[in-house]
Amino acid sequence: MLIKEELSRYNRQMILPELGLKGQEKLKAAKLLIIGAGGLGCPVLQYLAAAGVGTIGIVDDDVVELSNLHRQILYNHTDIGLSKAKTAATKLKLLNPYMDFTAYHERFTADNAIAICQNYELVIDCSDNFTTRYLVNDTCVSLEKTLIFGSILQFEGQVAVFNHHGGPNYRDLYPVPPTENITCVEGGVIGILPGIIGLYMANEAIKLICGIGQTLSGKLMTIDALNNTVLVFKIAQEKQPEMVKKEVIIETTKEIDKITLDQWLSESPDEIFLIDVREDYEHEEGNIGGMNISLYELTASLETIPKNKKLVCYCQTGQRSKMAVQLLEEVYKGEVYSLIGSLG
């Protein structure tokens, strides 16, 4: 039941016919767990708190650092050295006193994952490493919890909804972790990107809780903030429904390792065409040759790709190159492969 002050506070979103009083009551009754109170976690937390989600758990064992402040704008310089989870809970309580927050100043591990997650109906993964992402996913699958996923690096972000009503989970998209985990510490990130991706994640949470709109369940949305490009892929499962118009199915791609590539280049170099699907600034910093065509420009650059050759796409981790293969297989008549692993 909403009190008078809450009715006034949430008035502007309650007048939306899709949400209304019933939707706002669903938000107040909801229990969400946010794993990671950093770049992605800050905007997710701020907007869900403002929207009136009743109960939020915050898991993060890190403390605020000076280098966080260009993107983690929930904090300020007086918070440096303080627990992110506890500081976030304190600040969010000031933003919305009608909510309950639980701060877990601890690392999300196999030892505490189930104990923490089982108390919440929806989990939002704002972590920054593959070990945690796979653990969060596997825990949600085990507990049959819906998972909202987001990731950021440099100028590119990803958003998806996993394990919703038996839908695809993170391992359907990325079966095994990449050999190299490049984070914002090594690769950098533009400060506004976590805000953009975090807001999409918060929006997915509101839609899922209220049962409105179309969600990213079983889909992966990628956003290139440098070139203002958005792609939406549909993630294949064993039983895959009809493909949505203008979406690409990400399924098992043809992959080769560096040893195989080197052998091909040694035996028949004229038959191989390399494509670096990273951005031009990444290509300039280091590459293994070939043409540089961004993932987001592939389909518009087909005339620059030679016909009747084996195409081998590569990137920093092998993730974008897998997406590139799926895009090219729709329009290119020859063989297309993704190079496994990192450039290192």
mmCIF file of C-alpha atoms in Angstrom:
data_model
loop_
_atom_site.group_PDB
_atom_site.id
_atom_site.type_symbol
_atom_site.label_atom_id
_atom_site.label_comp_id
_atom_site.label_asym_id
_atom_site.label_seq_id
_atom_site.Cartn_x
_atom_site.Cartn_y
_atom_site.Cartn_z
ATOM 1 C CA MET A 1 0.000 0.000 0.000
ATOM 2 C CA LEU A 2 1.373 3.388 -1.004
ATOM 3 C CA ILE A 3 1.155 6.240 1.461
ATOM 4 C CA LYS A 4 0.180 9.806 0.516
ATOM 5 C CA GLU A 5 3.787 11.004 0.143
ATOM 6 C CA GLU A 6 4.609 8.120 -2.193
ATOM 7 C CA LEU A 7 1.580 8.823 -4.367
ATOM 8 C CA SER A 8 2.868 12.358 -4.814
ATOM 9 C CA ARG A 9 6.494 11.292 -5.320
ATOM 10 C CA TYR A 10 5.721 8.800 -8.089
ATOM 11 C CA ASN A 11 2.888 10.752 -9.704
ATOM 12 C CA ARG A 12 4.629 11.443 -13.020
ATOM 13 C CA GLN A 13 5.283 7.781 -13.743
ATOM 14 C CA MET A 14 2.021 6.527 -12.267
ATOM 15 C CA ILE A 15 0.034 8.536 -14.809
ATOM 16 C CA LEU A 16 1.549 6.364 -17.517
ATOM 17 C CA PRO A 17 -1.265 3.974 -18.506
ATOM 18 C CA GLU A 18 1.231 1.105 -18.869
ATOM 19 C CA LEU A 19 2.312 1.465 -15.241
ATOM 20 C CA GLY A 20 -0.416 3.088 -13.119
ATOM 21 C CA LEU A 21 -1.095 2.428 -9.436
ATOM 22 C CA LYS A 22 -0.823 -1.344 -9.845
ATOM 23 C CA GLY A 23 2.578 -1.048 -11.457
ATOM 24 C CA GLN A 24 3.836 1.263 -8.725
ATOM 25 C CA GLU A 25 2.651 -1.168 -6.075
ATOM 26 C CA LYS A 26 4.526 -3.945 -7.867
ATOM 27 C CA LEU A 27 7.665 -1.826 -7.753
ATOM 28 C CA LYS A 28 7.265 -1.230 -4.026
ATOM 29 C CA ALA A 29 6.784 -4.948 -3.397
ATOM 30 C CA ALA A 30 9.783 -5.946 -5.508
ATOM 31 C CA LYS A 31 13.062 -7.256 -4.078
ATOM 32 C CA LEU A 32 16.108 -6.684 -6.279
ATOM 33 C CA LEU A 33 19.750 -7.636 -5.872
ATOM 34 C CA ILE A 34 22.411 -5.486 -7.546
ATOM 35 C CA ILE A 35 25.839 -7.093 -7.745
ATOM 36 C CA GLY A 36 28.450 -4.381 -8.113
ATOM 37 C CA ALA A 37 28.080 -0.767 -6.995
ATOM 38 C CA GLY A 38 30.561 0.684 -9.459
ATOM 39 C CA GLY A 39 30.158 2.194 -12.917
ATOM 40 C CA LEU A 40 27.027 0.271 -13.895
ATOM 41 C CA GLY A 41 25.728 -0.212 -10.389
ATOM 42 C CA CYS A 42 25.540 3.514 -9.615
ATOM 43 C CA PRO A 43 22.993 4.524 -12.300
ATOM 44 C CA VAL A 44 21.043 1.294 -11.843
ATOM 45 C CA LEU A 45 20.775 1.923 -8.115
ATOM 46 C CA GLN A 46 19.979 5.620 -8.404
ATOM 47 C CA TYR A 47 17.164 5.236 -10.907
ATOM 48 C CA LEU A 48 15.590 2.162 -9.354
ATOM 49 C CA ALA A 49 15.657 3.858 -5.965
ATOM 50 C CA ALA A 50 14.055 6.938 -7.483
ATOM 51 C CA ALA A 51 11.464 4.751 -9.214
ATOM 52 C CA GLY A 52 10.362 3.251 -5.907
ATOM 53 C CA VAL A 53 11.619 -0.330 -5.918
ATOM 54 C CA GLY A 54 10.849 -1.409 -2.354
ATOM 55 C CA THR A 55 13.833 -3.553 -1.384
ATOM 56 C CA ILE A 56 17.330 -3.501 -2.838
ATOM 57 C CA GLY A 57 20.383 -5.518 -1.859
ATOM 58 C CA ILE A 58 23.817 -4.183 -2.822
ATOM 59 C CA VAL A 59 26.828 -6.494 -3.079
ATOM 60 C CA ASP A 60 30.321 -5.011 -3.431
ATOM 61 C CA ASP A 61 33.521 -5.554 -1.464
ATOM 62 C CA ASP A 62 35.315 -2.585 -3.014
ATOM 63 C CA VAL A 63 35.934 0.914 -1.667
ATOM 64 C CA VAL A 64 35.591 4.239 -3.467
ATOM 65 C CA GLU A 65 38.735 5.377 -5.272
ATOM 66 C CA LEU A 66 39.620 8.671 -6.924
ATOM 67 C CA SER A 67 39.729 7.034 -10.368
ATOM 68 C CA ASN A 68 36.085 5.937 -9.925
ATOM 69 C CA LEU A 69 34.623 9.415 -9.752
ATOM 70 C CA HIS A 70 34.556 10.270 -13.460
ATOM 71 C CA ARG A 71 31.850 7.646 -14.002
ATOM 72 C CA GLN A 72 30.521 6.554 -10.578
ATOM 73 C CA ILE A 73 28.673 9.774 -9.870
ATOM 74 C CA LEU A 74 26.755 8.454 -6.882
ATOM 75 C CA TYR A 75 29.974 9.104 -4.933
ATOM 76 C CA ASN A 76 32.111 12.204 -4.349
ATOM 77 C CA HIS A 77 35.645 12.933 -3.147
ATOM 78 C CA THR A 78 34.635 12.762 0.527
ATOM 79 C CA ASP A 79 33.684 9.092 0.033
ATOM 80 C CA ILE A 80 37.162 7.968 -1.051
ATOM 81 C CA GLY A 81 38.229 4.956 0.989
ATOM 82 C CA LEU A 82 34.699 4.112 2.119
ATOM 83 C CA SER A 83 32.746 0.939 1.330
ATOM 84 C CA LYS A 84 30.840 1.312 -1.932
ATOM 85 C CA ALA A 85 27.965 -0.916 -0.806
ATOM 86 C CA LYS A 86 27.466 0.837 2.529
ATOM 87 C CA THR A 87 27.979 4.331 1.123
ATOM 88 C CA ALA A 88 25.551 3.665 -1.713
ATOM 89 C CA ALA A 89 22.900 2.414 0.725
ATOM 90 C CA THR A 90 23.280 5.524 2.882
ATOM 91 C CA LYS A 91 23.030 7.927 -0.047
ATOM 92 C CA LEU A 92 20.109 6.102 -1.642
ATOM 93 C CA LYS A 93 18.183 6.174 1.624
ATOM 94 C CA LEU A 94 18.449 9.967 1.467
ATOM 95 C CA LEU A 95 17.169 9.895 -2.101
ATOM 96 C CA ASN A 96 14.187 7.711 -1.182
ATOM 97 C CA PRO A 97 13.437 7.094 2.514
ATOM 98 C CA TYR A 98 10.519 4.795 1.666
ATOM 99 C CA MET A 99 12.818 1.946 0.654
ATOM 100 C CA ASP A 100 14.794 -0.781 2.393
ATOM 101 C CA PHE A 101 18.459 -1.346 1.571
ATOM 102 C CA THR A 102 20.818 -4.117 2.606
ATOM 103 C CA ALA A 103 24.536 -3.574 2.012
ATOM 104 C CA TYR A 104 26.773 -6.625 1.596
ATOM 105 C CA HIS A 105 30.353 -5.386 1.934
ATOM 106 C CA GLU A 106 31.760 -8.676 0.710
ATOM 107 C CA ARG A 107 32.834 -10.314 -2.517
ATOM 108 C CA PHE A 108 30.205 -12.376 -4.337
ATOM 109 C CA THR A 109 31.633 -15.910 -4.206
ATOM 110 C CA ALA A 110 30.543 -19.509 -4.543
ATOM 111 C CA ASP A 111 30.357 -19.671 -0.756
ATOM 112 C CA ASN A 112 27.742 -16.932 -0.341
ATOM 113 C CA ALA A 113 26.083 -16.714 -3.768
ATOM 114 C CA ILE A 114 23.001 -18.813 -3.069
ATOM 115 C CA ALA A 115 22.515 -17.466 0.444
ATOM 116 C CA ILE A 116 22.442 -13.901 -0.867
ATOM 117 C CA CYS A 117 20.504 -14.411 -4.106
ATOM 118 C CA GLN A 118 17.721 -16.557 -2.720
ATOM 119 C CA ASN A 119 16.238 -13.578 -0.866
ATOM 120 C CA TYR A 120 15.580 -11.597 -4.060
ATOM 121 C CA GLU A 121 13.309 -12.087 -7.043
ATOM 122 C CA LEU A 122 15.421 -10.322 -9.669
ATOM 123 C CA VAL A 123 19.208 -10.102 -9.966
ATOM 124 C CA ILE A 124 21.091 -7.368 -11.821
ATOM 125 C CA ASP A 125 24.706 -8.102 -12.690
ATOM 126 C CA CYS A 126 26.809 -4.932 -12.699
ATOM 127 C CA SER A 127 30.110 -6.725 -12.118
ATOM 128 C CA ASP A 128 33.262 -6.128 -14.146
ATOM 129 C CA ASN A 129 34.878 -9.547 -14.479
ATOM 130 C CA PHE A 130 34.030 -12.846 -16.116
ATOM 131 C CA THR A 131 34.491 -14.955 -12.991
ATOM 132 C CA THR A 132 31.683 -13.105 -11.232
ATOM 133 C CA ARG A 133 29.477 -13.006 -14.331
ATOM 134 C CA TYR A 134 29.551 -16.765 -14.763
ATOM 135 C CA LEU A 135 28.958 -17.303 -11.056
ATOM 136 C CA VAL A 136 26.008 -14.901 -11.053
ATOM 137 C CA ASN A 137 24.544 -16.595 -14.105
ATOM 138 C CA ASP A 138 24.951 -20.120 -12.769
ATOM 139 C CA THR A 139 23.458 -19.113 -9.421
ATOM 140 C CA CYS A 140 20.428 -17.560 -11.115
ATOM 141 C CA VAL A 141 19.936 -20.658 -13.256
ATOM 142 C CA SER A 142 20.136 -22.841 -10.154
ATOM 143 C CA LEU A 143 17.596 -20.692 -8.283
ATOM 144 C CA GLU A 144 15.457 -19.989 -11.391
ATOM 145 C CA LYS A 145 15.962 -16.239 -11.038
ATOM 146 C CA THR A 146 15.750 -13.747 -13.894
ATOM 147 C CA LEU A 147 19.072 -11.983 -14.522
ATOM 148 C CA ILE A 148 19.652 -8.579 -16.081
ATOM 149 C CA PHE A 149 23.157 -8.318 -17.507
ATOM 150 C CA GLY A 150 25.234 -5.342 -18.561
ATOM 151 C CA SER A 151 28.852 -4.767 -19.509
ATOM 152 C CA ILE A 152 30.961 -1.806 -20.593
ATOM 153 C CA LEU A 153 34.404 -1.291 -22.086
ATOM 154 C CA GLN A 154 35.873 1.747 -23.804
ATOM 155 C CA PHE A 155 32.948 3.059 -25.938
ATOM 156 C CA GLU A 156 30.892 -0.144 -26.205
ATOM 157 C CA GLY A 157 28.228 -1.537 -23.910
ATOM 158 C CA GLN A 158 25.985 -4.599 -23.836
ATOM 159 C CA VAL A 159 22.619 -5.289 -22.213
ATOM 160 C CA ALA A 160 20.606 -8.521 -22.015
ATOM 161 C CA VAL A 161 17.987 -10.304 -19.928
ATOM 162 C CA PHE A 162 18.863 -13.916 -19.150
ATOM 163 C CA ASN A 163 17.063 -16.945 -17.722
ATOM 164 C CA HIS A 164 13.637 -15.307 -17.892
ATOM 165 C CA HIS A 165 10.877 -17.932 -17.922
ATOM 166 C CA GLY A 166 13.265 -20.556 -19.256
ATOM 167 C CA GLY A 167 14.884 -18.236 -21.773
ATOM 168 C CA PRO A 168 18.568 -18.276 -22.761
ATOM 169 C CA ASN A 169 21.191 -17.684 -20.088
ATOM 170 C CA TYR A 170 24.657 -16.149 -20.227
ATOM 171 C CA ARG A 171 26.291 -19.471 -21.158
ATOM 172 C CA ASP A 172 24.072 -19.764 -24.224
ATOM 173 C CA LEU A 173 25.762 -16.608 -25.454
ATOM 174 C CA TYR A 174 29.271 -17.189 -24.090
ATOM 175 C CA PRO A 175 29.680 -20.904 -23.234
ATOM 176 C CA VAL A 176 33.142 -20.491 -21.719
ATOM 177 C CA PRO A 177 35.107 -17.514 -20.377
ATOM 178 C CA PRO A 178 37.553 -15.834 -22.770
ATOM 179 C CA THR A 179 41.229 -16.425 -22.205
ATOM 180 C CA GLU A 180 41.778 -12.777 -21.267
ATOM 181 C CA ASN A 181 39.669 -10.519 -19.056
ATOM 182 C CA ILE A 182 40.132 -6.920 -20.163
ATOM 183 C CA THR A 183 38.438 -4.522 -17.757
ATOM 184 C CA CYS A 184 38.043 -0.752 -17.685
ATOM 185 C CA VAL A 185 41.273 -0.608 -15.673
ATOM 186 C CA GLU A 186 43.249 -1.914 -18.660
ATOM 187 C CA GLY A 187 41.079 -0.869 -21.597
ATOM 188 C CA GLY A 188 39.541 2.364 -20.321
ATOM 189 C CA VAL A 189 35.949 3.582 -20.511
ATOM 190 C CA ILE A 190 34.257 6.843 -21.427
ATOM 191 C CA GLY A 191 32.559 8.166 -18.290
ATOM 192 C CA ILE A 192 29.018 8.471 -19.676
ATOM 193 C CA LEU A 193 28.860 4.914 -21.055
ATOM 194 C CA PRO A 194 27.950 3.216 -17.734
ATOM 195 C CA GLY A 195 25.187 5.791 -17.375
ATOM 196 C CA ILE A 196 23.729 4.875 -20.765
ATOM 197 C CA ILE A 197 23.967 1.119 -20.223
ATOM 198 C CA GLY A 198 22.925 1.329 -16.566
ATOM 199 C CA LEU A 199 19.745 3.207 -17.486
ATOM 200 C CA TYR A 200 18.828 0.552 -20.028
ATOM 201 C CA MET A 201 19.337 -2.077 -17.329
ATOM 202 C CA ALA A 202 17.164 -0.168 -14.866
ATOM 203 C CA ASN A 203 14.489 0.222 -17.530
ATOM 204 C CA GLU A 204 14.508 -3.535 -18.158
ATOM 205 C CA ALA A 205 14.059 -4.103 -14.419
ATOM 206 C CA ILE A 206 11.024 -1.815 -14.277
ATOM 207 C CA LYS A 207 9.445 -3.500 -17.295
ATOM 208 C CA LEU A 208 10.052 -6.971 -15.887
ATOM 209 C CA ILE A 209 8.635 -6.085 -12.477
ATOM 210 C CA CYS A 210 5.554 -4.367 -13.877
ATOM 211 C CA GLY A 211 5.035 -6.816 -16.735
ATOM 212 C CA ILE A 212 4.986 -4.144 -19.429
ATOM 213 C CA GLY A 213 6.571 -3.635 -22.834
ATOM 214 C CA GLN A 214 9.035 -5.787 -24.714
ATOM 215 C CA THR A 215 12.137 -6.819 -22.814
ATOM 216 C CA LEU A 216 15.583 -7.963 -23.888
ATOM 217 C CA SER A 217 14.858 -11.508 -22.772
ATOM 218 C CA GLY A 218 16.844 -13.771 -25.062
ATOM 219 C CA LYS A 219 18.391 -10.797 -26.843
ATOM 220 C CA LEU A 220 21.701 -8.977 -26.706
ATOM 221 C CA MET A 221 21.755 -5.253 -27.393
ATOM 222 C CA THR A 222 25.122 -3.685 -28.146
ATOM 223 C CA ILE A 223 25.650 0.069 -28.141
ATOM 224 C CA ASP A 224 28.596 1.858 -29.711
ATOM 225 C CA ALA A 225 28.623 5.278 -28.045
ATOM 226 C CA LEU A 226 31.454 6.525 -30.248
ATOM 227 C CA ASN A 227 29.522 6.112 -33.497
ATOM 228 C CA ASN A 228 25.936 6.110 -32.166
ATOM 229 C CA THR A 229 25.212 2.618 -33.418
ATOM 230 C CA VAL A 230 22.883 0.065 -31.844
ATOM 231 C CA LEU A 231 22.613 -3.610 -32.804
ATOM 232 C CA VAL A 232 20.210 -6.185 -31.367
ATOM 233 C CA PHE A 233 20.985 -9.890 -31.642
ATOM 234 C CA LYS A 234 18.651 -12.726 -30.809
ATOM 235 C CA ILE A 235 20.357 -15.480 -28.840
ATOM 236 C CA ALA A 236 19.767 -18.992 -30.118
ATOM 237 C CA GLN A 237 18.554 -21.741 -27.840
ATOM 238 C CA GLU A 238 17.879 -25.405 -28.497
ATOM 239 C CA LYS A 239 14.243 -24.556 -29.194
ATOM 240 C CA GLN A 240 14.417 -21.235 -30.969
ATOM 241 C CA PRO A 241 11.223 -19.308 -31.824
ATOM 242 C CA GLU A 242 10.873 -17.461 -35.113
ATOM 243 C CA MET A 243 13.521 -14.829 -35.626
ATOM 244 C CA VAL A 244 12.472 -11.263 -34.918
ATOM 245 C CA LYS A 245 12.689 -8.933 -37.901
ATOM 246 C CA LYS A 246 15.998 -7.070 -38.239
ATOM 247 C CA GLU A 247 17.610 -9.182 -35.547
ATOM 248 C CA VAL A 248 20.431 -11.673 -35.939
ATOM 249 C CA ILE A 249 20.554 -15.087 -34.282
ATOM 250 C CA ILE A 250 23.754 -15.628 -32.338
ATOM 251 C CA GLU A 251 24.355 -19.341 -32.546
ATOM 252 C CA THR A 252 27.370 -21.605 -32.763
ATOM 253 C CA THR A 253 29.895 -19.842 -34.978
ATOM 254 C CA LYS A 254 32.780 -21.239 -36.969
ATOM 255 C CA GLU A 255 35.880 -20.603 -34.887
ATOM 256 C CA ILE A 256 39.570 -21.204 -35.436
ATOM 257 C CA ASP A 257 42.532 -20.750 -33.136
ATOM 258 C CA LYS A 258 45.727 -18.783 -33.816
ATOM 259 C CA ILE A 259 47.681 -21.946 -34.659
ATOM 260 C CA THR A 260 45.193 -22.840 -37.405
ATOM 261 C CA LEU A 261 45.196 -19.302 -38.737
ATOM 262 C CA ASP A 262 48.996 -19.227 -38.920
ATOM 263 C CA GLN A 263 48.937 -22.550 -40.783
ATOM 264 C CA TRP A 264 46.395 -21.238 -43.294
ATOM 265 C CA LEU A 265 48.413 -18.064 -43.845
ATOM 266 C CA SER A 266 51.571 -20.121 -44.334
ATOM 267 C CA GLU A 267 50.043 -22.596 -46.794
ATOM 268 C CA SER A 268 47.672 -20.376 -48.796
ATOM 269 C CA PRO A 269 47.939 -16.710 -47.810
ATOM 270 C CA ASP A 270 46.104 -15.501 -50.919
ATOM 271 C CA GLU A 271 42.972 -17.397 -49.883
ATOM 272 C CA ILE A 272 42.668 -15.734 -46.456
ATOM 273 C CA PHE A 273 41.277 -12.271 -45.734
ATOM 274 C CA LEU A 274 41.594 -10.884 -42.213
ATOM 275 C CA ILE A 275 39.103 -8.389 -40.799
ATOM 276 C CA ASP A 276 39.727 -6.561 -37.534
ATOM 277 C CA VAL A 277 36.191 -5.765 -36.321
ATOM 278 C CA ARG A 278 37.356 -3.425 -33.565
ATOM 279 C CA GLU A 279 37.233 0.359 -33.760
ATOM 280 C CA ASP A 280 39.954 2.172 -35.704
ATOM 281 C CA TYR A 281 41.690 3.494 -32.595
ATOM 282 C CA GLU A 282 41.987 -0.082 -31.286
ATOM 283 C CA HIS A 283 43.363 -1.265 -34.613
ATOM 284 C CA GLU A 284 45.986 1.481 -34.576
ATOM 285 C CA GLU A 285 47.162 0.453 -31.106
ATOM 286 C CA GLY A 286 47.968 -3.060 -32.328
ATOM 287 C CA ASN A 287 46.708 -5.643 -34.814
ATOM 288 C CA ILE A 288 47.632 -8.811 -36.707
ATOM 289 C CA GLY A 289 47.007 -7.364 -40.138
ATOM 290 C CA GLY A 290 44.116 -7.323 -42.552
ATOM 291 C CA MET A 291 41.430 -4.706 -43.063
ATOM 292 C CA ASN A 292 39.881 -2.759 -40.203
ATOM 293 C CA ILE A 293 36.083 -2.682 -40.456
ATOM 294 C CA SER A 294 34.160 -1.989 -37.261
ATOM 295 C CA LEU A 295 31.520 -4.515 -36.263
ATOM 296 C CA TYR A 296 28.969 -1.747 -36.581
ATOM 297 C CA GLU A 297 29.992 -0.949 -40.174
ATOM 298 C CA LEU A 298 30.297 -4.473 -41.562
ATOM 299 C CA THR A 299 27.036 -4.768 -43.445
ATOM 300 C CA ALA A 300 27.519 -1.320 -44.988
ATOM 301 C CA SER A 301 31.054 -2.183 -46.140
ATOM 302 C CA LEU A 302 30.464 -5.411 -48.048
ATOM 303 C CA GLU A 303 31.760 -3.954 -51.306
ATOM 304 C CA THR A 304 35.213 -3.573 -49.739
ATOM 305 C CA ILE A 305 35.414 -7.271 -48.836
ATOM 306 C CA PRO A 306 36.841 -9.522 -51.578
ATOM 307 C CA LYS A 307 34.713 -12.391 -52.835
ATOM 308 C CA ASN A 308 35.587 -16.102 -52.755
ATOM 309 C CA LYS A 309 38.023 -15.916 -49.869
ATOM 310 C CA LYS A 310 38.001 -17.320 -46.367
ATOM 311 C CA LEU A 311 37.167 -14.436 -44.071
ATOM 312 C CA VAL A 312 38.677 -14.506 -40.580
ATOM 313 C CA CYS A 313 37.301 -11.913 -38.165
ATOM 314 C CA TYR A 314 39.184 -10.986 -35.046
ATOM 315 C CA CYS A 315 38.939 -8.578 -32.103
ATOM 316 C CA GLN A 316 40.445 -8.232 -28.648
ATOM 317 C CA THR A 317 38.617 -11.087 -26.913
ATOM 318 C CA GLY A 318 36.787 -13.037 -29.631
ATOM 319 C CA GLN A 319 33.340 -11.784 -28.625
ATOM 320 C CA ARG A 320 32.794 -9.127 -31.273
ATOM 321 C CA SER A 321 34.277 -11.389 -33.941
ATOM 322 C CA LYS A 322 31.654 -14.053 -33.173
ATOM 323 C CA MET A 323 28.920 -11.457 -33.710
ATOM 324 C CA ALA A 324 30.626 -10.385 -36.926
ATOM 325 C CA VAL A 325 30.511 -13.950 -38.248
ATOM 326 C CA GLN A 326 26.778 -14.092 -37.670
ATOM 327 C CA LEU A 327 26.249 -10.799 -39.472
ATOM 328 C CA LEU A 328 28.418 -11.799 -42.432
ATOM 329 C CA GLU A 329 26.935 -15.271 -42.816
ATOM 330 C CA GLU A 330 23.631 -13.588 -43.655
ATOM 331 C CA VAL A 331 25.102 -11.779 -46.665
ATOM 332 C CA TYR A 332 28.493 -13.271 -47.603
ATOM 333 C CA LYS A 333 28.600 -16.336 -49.830
ATOM 334 C CA GLY A 334 32.015 -17.633 -48.766
ATOM 335 C CA GLU A 335 33.391 -19.128 -45.556
ATOM 336 C CA VAL A 336 33.557 -16.904 -42.487
ATOM 337 C CA TYR A 337 35.448 -17.676 -39.274
ATOM 338 C CA SER A 338 36.013 -16.078 -35.883
ATOM 339 C CA LEU A 339 39.461 -16.110 -34.302
ATOM 340 C CA ILE A 340 39.306 -17.599 -30.810
ATOM 341 C CA GLY A 341 40.761 -15.744 -27.862
ATOM 342 C CA SER A 342 42.710 -12.524 -27.479
ATOM 343 C CA LEU A 343 45.326 -10.896 -29.682
ATOM 344 C CA GLY A 344 47.924 -11.507 -27.000
#
